[in-house]
Coordinates of N, CA and C in Angstrom, one line a residue:
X1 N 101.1 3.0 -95.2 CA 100.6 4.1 -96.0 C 99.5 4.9 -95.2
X2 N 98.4 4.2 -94.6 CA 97.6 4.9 -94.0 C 98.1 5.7 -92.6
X3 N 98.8 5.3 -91.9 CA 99.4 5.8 -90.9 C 100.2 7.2 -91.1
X4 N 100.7 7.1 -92.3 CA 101.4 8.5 -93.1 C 100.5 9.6 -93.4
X5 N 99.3 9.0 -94.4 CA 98.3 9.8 -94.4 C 97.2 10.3 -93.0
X6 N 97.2 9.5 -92.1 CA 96.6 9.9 -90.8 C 97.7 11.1 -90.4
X7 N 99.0 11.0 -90.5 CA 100.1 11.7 -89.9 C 99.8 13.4 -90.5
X8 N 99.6 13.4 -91.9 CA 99.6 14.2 -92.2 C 98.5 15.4 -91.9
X9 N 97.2 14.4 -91.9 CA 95.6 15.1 -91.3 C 96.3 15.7 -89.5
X10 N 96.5 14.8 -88.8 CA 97.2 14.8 -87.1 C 97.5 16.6 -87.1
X11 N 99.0 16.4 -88.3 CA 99.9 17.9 -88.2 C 98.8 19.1 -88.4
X12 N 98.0 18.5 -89.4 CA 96.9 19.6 -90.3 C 95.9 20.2 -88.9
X13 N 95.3 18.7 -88.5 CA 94.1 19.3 -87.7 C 94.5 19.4 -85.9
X14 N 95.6 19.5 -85.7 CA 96.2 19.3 -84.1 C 95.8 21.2 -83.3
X15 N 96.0 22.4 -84.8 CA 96.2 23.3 -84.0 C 94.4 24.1 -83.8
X16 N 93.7 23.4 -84.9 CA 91.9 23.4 -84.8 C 91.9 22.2 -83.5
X17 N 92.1 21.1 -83.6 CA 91.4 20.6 -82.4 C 91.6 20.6 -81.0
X18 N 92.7 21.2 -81.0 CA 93.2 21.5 -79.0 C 92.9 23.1 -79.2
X19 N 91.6 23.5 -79.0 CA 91.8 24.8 -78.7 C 90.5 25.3 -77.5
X20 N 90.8 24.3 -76.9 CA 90.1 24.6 -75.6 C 88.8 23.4 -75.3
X21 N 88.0 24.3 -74.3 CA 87.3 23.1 -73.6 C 86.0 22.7 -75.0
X22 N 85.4 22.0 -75.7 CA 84.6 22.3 -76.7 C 83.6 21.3 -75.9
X23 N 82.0 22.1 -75.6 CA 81.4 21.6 -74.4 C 81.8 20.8 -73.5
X24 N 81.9 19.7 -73.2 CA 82.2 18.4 -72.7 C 83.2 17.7 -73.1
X25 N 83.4 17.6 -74.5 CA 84.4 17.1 -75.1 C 85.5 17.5 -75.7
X26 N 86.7 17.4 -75.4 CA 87.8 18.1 -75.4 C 88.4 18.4 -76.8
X27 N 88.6 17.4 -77.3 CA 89.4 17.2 -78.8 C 88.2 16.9 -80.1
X28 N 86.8 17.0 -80.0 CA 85.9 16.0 -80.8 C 85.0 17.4 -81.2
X29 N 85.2 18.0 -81.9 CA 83.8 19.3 -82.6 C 83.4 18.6 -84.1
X30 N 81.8 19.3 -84.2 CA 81.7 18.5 -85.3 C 81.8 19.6 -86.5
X31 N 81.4 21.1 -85.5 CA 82.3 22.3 -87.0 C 82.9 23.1 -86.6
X32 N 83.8 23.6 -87.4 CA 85.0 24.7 -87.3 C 84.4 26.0 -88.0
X33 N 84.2 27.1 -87.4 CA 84.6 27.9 -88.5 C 82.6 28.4 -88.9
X34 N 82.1 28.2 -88.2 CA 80.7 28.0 -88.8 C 79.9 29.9 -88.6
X35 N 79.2 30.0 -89.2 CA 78.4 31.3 -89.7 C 78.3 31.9 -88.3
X36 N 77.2 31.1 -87.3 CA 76.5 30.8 -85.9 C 78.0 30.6 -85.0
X37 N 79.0 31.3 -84.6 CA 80.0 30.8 -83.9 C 79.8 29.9 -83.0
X38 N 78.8 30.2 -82.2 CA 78.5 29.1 -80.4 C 78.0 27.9 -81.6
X39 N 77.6 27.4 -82.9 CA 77.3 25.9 -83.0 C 78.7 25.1 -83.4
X40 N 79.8 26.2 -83.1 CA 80.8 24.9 -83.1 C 81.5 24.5 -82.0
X41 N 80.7 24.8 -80.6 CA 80.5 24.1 -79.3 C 79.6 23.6 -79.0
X42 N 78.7 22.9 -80.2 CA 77.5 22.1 -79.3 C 78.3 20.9 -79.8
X43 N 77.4 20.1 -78.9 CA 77.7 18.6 -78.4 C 76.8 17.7 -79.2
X44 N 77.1 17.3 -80.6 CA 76.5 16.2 -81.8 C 77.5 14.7 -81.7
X45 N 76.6 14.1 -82.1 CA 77.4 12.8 -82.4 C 78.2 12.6 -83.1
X46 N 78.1 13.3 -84.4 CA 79.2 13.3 -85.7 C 80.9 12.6 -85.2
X47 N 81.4 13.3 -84.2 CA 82.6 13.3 -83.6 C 82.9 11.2 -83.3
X48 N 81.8 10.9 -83.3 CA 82.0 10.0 -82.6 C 82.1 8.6 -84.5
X49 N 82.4 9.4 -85.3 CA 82.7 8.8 -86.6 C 84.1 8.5 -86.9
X50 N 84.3 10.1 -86.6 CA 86.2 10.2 -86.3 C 86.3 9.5 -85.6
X51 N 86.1 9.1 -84.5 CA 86.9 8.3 -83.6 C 86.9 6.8 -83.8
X52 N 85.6 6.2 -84.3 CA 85.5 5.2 -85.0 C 86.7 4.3 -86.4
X53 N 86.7 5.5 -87.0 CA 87.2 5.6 -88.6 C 88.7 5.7 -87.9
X54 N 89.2 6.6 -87.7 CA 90.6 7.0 -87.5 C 91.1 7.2 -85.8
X55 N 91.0 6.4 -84.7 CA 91.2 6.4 -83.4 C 92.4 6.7 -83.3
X56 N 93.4 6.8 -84.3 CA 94.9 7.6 -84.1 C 94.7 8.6 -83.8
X57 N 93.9 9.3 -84.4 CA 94.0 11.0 -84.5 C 93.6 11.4 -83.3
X58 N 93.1 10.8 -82.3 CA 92.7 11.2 -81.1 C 93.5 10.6 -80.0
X59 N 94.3 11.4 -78.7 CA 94.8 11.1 -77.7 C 94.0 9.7 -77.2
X60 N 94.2 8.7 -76.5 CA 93.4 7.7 -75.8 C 92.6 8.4 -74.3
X61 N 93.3 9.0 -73.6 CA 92.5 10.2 -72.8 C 91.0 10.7 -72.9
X62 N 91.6 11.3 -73.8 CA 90.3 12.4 -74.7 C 89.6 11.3 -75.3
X63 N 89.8 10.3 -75.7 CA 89.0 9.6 -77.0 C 87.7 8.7 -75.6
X64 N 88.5 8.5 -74.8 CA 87.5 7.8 -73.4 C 86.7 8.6 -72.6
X65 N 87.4 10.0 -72.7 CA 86.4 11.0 -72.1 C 85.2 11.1 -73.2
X66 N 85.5 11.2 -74.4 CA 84.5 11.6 -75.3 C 83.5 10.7 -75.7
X67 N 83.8 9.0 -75.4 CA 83.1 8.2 -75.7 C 82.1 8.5 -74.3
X68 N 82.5 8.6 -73.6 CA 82.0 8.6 -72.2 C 80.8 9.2 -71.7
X69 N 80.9 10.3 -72.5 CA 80.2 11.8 -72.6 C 79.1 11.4 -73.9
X70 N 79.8 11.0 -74.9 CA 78.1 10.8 -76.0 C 77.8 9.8 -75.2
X71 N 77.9 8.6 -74.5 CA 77.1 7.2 -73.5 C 76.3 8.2 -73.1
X72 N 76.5 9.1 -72.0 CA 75.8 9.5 -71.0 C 74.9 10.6 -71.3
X73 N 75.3 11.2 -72.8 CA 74.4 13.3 -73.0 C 74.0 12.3 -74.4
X74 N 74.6 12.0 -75.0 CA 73.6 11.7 -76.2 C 73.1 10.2 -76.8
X75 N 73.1 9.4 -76.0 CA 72.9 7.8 -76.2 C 71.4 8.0 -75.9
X76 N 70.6 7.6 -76.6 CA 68.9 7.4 -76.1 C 68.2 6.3 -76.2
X77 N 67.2 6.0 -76.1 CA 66.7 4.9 -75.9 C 66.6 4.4 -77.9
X78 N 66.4 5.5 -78.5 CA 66.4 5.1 -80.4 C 67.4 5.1 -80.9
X79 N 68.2 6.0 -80.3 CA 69.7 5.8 -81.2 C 70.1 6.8 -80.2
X80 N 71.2 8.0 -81.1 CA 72.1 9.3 -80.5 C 71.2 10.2 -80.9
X81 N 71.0 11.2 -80.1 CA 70.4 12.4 -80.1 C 71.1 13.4 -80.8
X82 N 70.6 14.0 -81.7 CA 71.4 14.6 -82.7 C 72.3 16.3 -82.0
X83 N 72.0 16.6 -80.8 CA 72.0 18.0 -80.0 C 72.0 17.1 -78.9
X84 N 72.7 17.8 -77.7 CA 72.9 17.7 -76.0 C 71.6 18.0 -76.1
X85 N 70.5 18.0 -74.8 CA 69.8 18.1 -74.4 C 69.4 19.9 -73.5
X86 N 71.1 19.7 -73.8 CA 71.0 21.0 -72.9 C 71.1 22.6 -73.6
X87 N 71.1 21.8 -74.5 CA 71.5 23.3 -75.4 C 70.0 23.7 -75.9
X88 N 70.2 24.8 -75.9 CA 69.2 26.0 -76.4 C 68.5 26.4 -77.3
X89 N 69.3 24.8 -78.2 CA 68.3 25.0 -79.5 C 68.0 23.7 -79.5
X90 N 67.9 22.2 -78.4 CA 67.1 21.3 -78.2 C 65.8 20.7 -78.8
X91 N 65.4 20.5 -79.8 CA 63.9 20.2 -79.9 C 64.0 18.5 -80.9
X92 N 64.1 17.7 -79.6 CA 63.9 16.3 -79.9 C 62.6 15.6 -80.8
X93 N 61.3 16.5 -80.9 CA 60.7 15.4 -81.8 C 60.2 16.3 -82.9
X94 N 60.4 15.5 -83.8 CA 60.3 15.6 -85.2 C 59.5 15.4 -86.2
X95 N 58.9 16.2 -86.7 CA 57.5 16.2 -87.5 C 57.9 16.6 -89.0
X96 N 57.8 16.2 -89.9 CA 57.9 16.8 -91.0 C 56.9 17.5 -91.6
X97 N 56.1 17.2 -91.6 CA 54.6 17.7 -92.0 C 53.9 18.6 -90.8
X98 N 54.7 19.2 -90.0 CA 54.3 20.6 -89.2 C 54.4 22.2 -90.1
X99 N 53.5 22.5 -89.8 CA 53.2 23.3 -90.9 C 52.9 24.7 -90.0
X100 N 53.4 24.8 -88.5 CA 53.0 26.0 -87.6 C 54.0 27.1 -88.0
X101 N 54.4 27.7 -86.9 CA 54.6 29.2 -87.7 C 56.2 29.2 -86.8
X102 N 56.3 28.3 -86.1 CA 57.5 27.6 -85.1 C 58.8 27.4 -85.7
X103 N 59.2 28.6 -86.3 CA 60.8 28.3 -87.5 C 61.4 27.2 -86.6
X104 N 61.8 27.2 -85.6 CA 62.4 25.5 -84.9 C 62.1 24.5 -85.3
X105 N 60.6 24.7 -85.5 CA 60.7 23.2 -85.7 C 59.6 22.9 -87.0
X106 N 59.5 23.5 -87.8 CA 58.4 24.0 -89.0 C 59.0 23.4 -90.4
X107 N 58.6 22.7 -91.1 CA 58.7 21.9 -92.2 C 60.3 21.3 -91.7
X108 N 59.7 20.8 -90.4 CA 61.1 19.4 -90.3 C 62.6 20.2 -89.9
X109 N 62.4 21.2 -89.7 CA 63.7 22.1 -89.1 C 64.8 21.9 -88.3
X110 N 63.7 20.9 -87.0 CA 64.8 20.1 -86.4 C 65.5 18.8 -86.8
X111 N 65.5 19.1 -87.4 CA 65.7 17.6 -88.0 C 67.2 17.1 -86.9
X112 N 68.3 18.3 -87.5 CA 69.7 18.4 -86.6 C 69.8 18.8 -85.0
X113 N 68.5 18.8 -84.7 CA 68.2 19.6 -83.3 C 67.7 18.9 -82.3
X114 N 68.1 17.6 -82.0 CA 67.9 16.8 -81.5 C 67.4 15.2 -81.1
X115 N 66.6 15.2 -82.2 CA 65.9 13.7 -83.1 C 67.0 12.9 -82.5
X116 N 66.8 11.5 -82.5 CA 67.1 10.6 -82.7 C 67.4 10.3 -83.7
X117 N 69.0 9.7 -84.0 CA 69.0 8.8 -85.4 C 69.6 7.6 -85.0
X118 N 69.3 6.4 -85.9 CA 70.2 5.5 -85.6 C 71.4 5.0 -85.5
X119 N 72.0 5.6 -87.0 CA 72.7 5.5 -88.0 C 74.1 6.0 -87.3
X120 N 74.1 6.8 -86.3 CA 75.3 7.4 -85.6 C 75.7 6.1 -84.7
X121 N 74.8 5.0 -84.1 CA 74.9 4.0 -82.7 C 76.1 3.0 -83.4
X122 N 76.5 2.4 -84.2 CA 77.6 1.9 -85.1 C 78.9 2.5 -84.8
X123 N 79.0 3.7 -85.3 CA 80.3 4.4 -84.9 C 80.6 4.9 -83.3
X124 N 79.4 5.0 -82.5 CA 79.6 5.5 -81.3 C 80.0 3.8 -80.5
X125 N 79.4 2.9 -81.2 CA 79.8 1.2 -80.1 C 81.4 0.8 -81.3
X126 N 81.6 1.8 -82.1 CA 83.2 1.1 -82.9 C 84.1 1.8 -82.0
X127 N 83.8 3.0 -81.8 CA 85.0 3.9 -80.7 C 85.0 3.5 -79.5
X128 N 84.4 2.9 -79.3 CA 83.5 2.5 -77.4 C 84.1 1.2 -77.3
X129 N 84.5 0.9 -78.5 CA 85.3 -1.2 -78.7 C 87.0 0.0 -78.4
X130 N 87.0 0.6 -79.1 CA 88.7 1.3 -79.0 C 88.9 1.9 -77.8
X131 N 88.2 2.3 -77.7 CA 88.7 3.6 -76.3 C 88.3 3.2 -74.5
X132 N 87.4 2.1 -74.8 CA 86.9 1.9 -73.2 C 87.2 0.7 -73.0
X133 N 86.9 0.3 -71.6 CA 87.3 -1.4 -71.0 C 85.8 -1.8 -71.1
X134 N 84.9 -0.8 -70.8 CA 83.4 -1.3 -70.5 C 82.5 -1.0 -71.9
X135 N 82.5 -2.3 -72.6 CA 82.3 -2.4 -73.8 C 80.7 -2.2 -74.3
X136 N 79.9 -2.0 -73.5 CA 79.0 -2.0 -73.7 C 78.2 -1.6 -72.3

C-alpha cells in the first residue's frame, strides 16, 4: 500500500521535480512556486527529509549526487546550515535579540539564512545510509 501511494506522489511530483539544474542538486528543491522566484533554487537541507522518508521517489543517481552535495555545501561542524554559503542571502549567525536596523538579520531574521540546526543531521545520515557506500 505504501508503494502505491508513493506511486501516486512519483506521477504527481515527476513533472515539478525534473525541471532542470536546481543549484547543485538535480531532483531535491525545497519550494516550488514561491513569491521570491530565485528562493526556489537555493540549496537548504529540507530536501534531505524526502530522501530520508521516501528514497523511492528519488532516482539512486540523483539521490547520491544530492546526499553528496549537502556532505560537502551544507554539513557544519553544529549540524546543516540552513542556506549554501554561497548564496546572497547567507547570514550564518544568529542573534535573536539584535535589535539593529539590518532587516537580514534583525529580530532573528535569519533564522532560515544560514544558522545551524541540528535537527536536519538525522535525515541527512538516513539518506546517506540509502544512497551512499561511504556511510559516514
Amino acid at each position: 500500500h505504501r508503494r502505491g501511494i508513493y506511486k501516486v506522489w512519483l506521477d504527481w511530483l515527476l513533472p515539478w521535480s525534473w525541471r532542470g539544474h536546481i543549484m547543485v542538486v538535480n531532483d531535491a528543491q525545497d519550494t516550488a512556486g514561491s513569491s521570491d522566484q530565485y528562493t526556489d533554487y537555493q540549496l537548504r537541507p529540507n530536501f534531505a527529509i524526502a530522501l530520508a522518508v521516501a528514497p523511492e521517489l528519488c532516482d539512486p543517481k540523483h539521490g547520491r549526487h544530492a546526499v553528496k552535495v549537502a556532505r560537502n555545501v551544507l554539513l557544519g561542524p553544529l549540524g546543516a546550515r540552513t542556506l549554501d554559503p554561497k548564496d546572497w542571502k547567507y547570514r550564518p549567525n544568529y542573534h535573536n535579540d539584535d535589535d539593529s536596523d539590518d532587516f537580514a538579520v534583525a529580530k532573528g531574521f535569519n533564522y532560515h539564512q544560514g544558522p545551524e540546526w541540528l535537527w536536519p543531521i538525522g535525515y541527512l545520515f538516513r539518506a546517506m545510509l540509502h544512497f551512499t557506500e561511504d556511510k559516514l
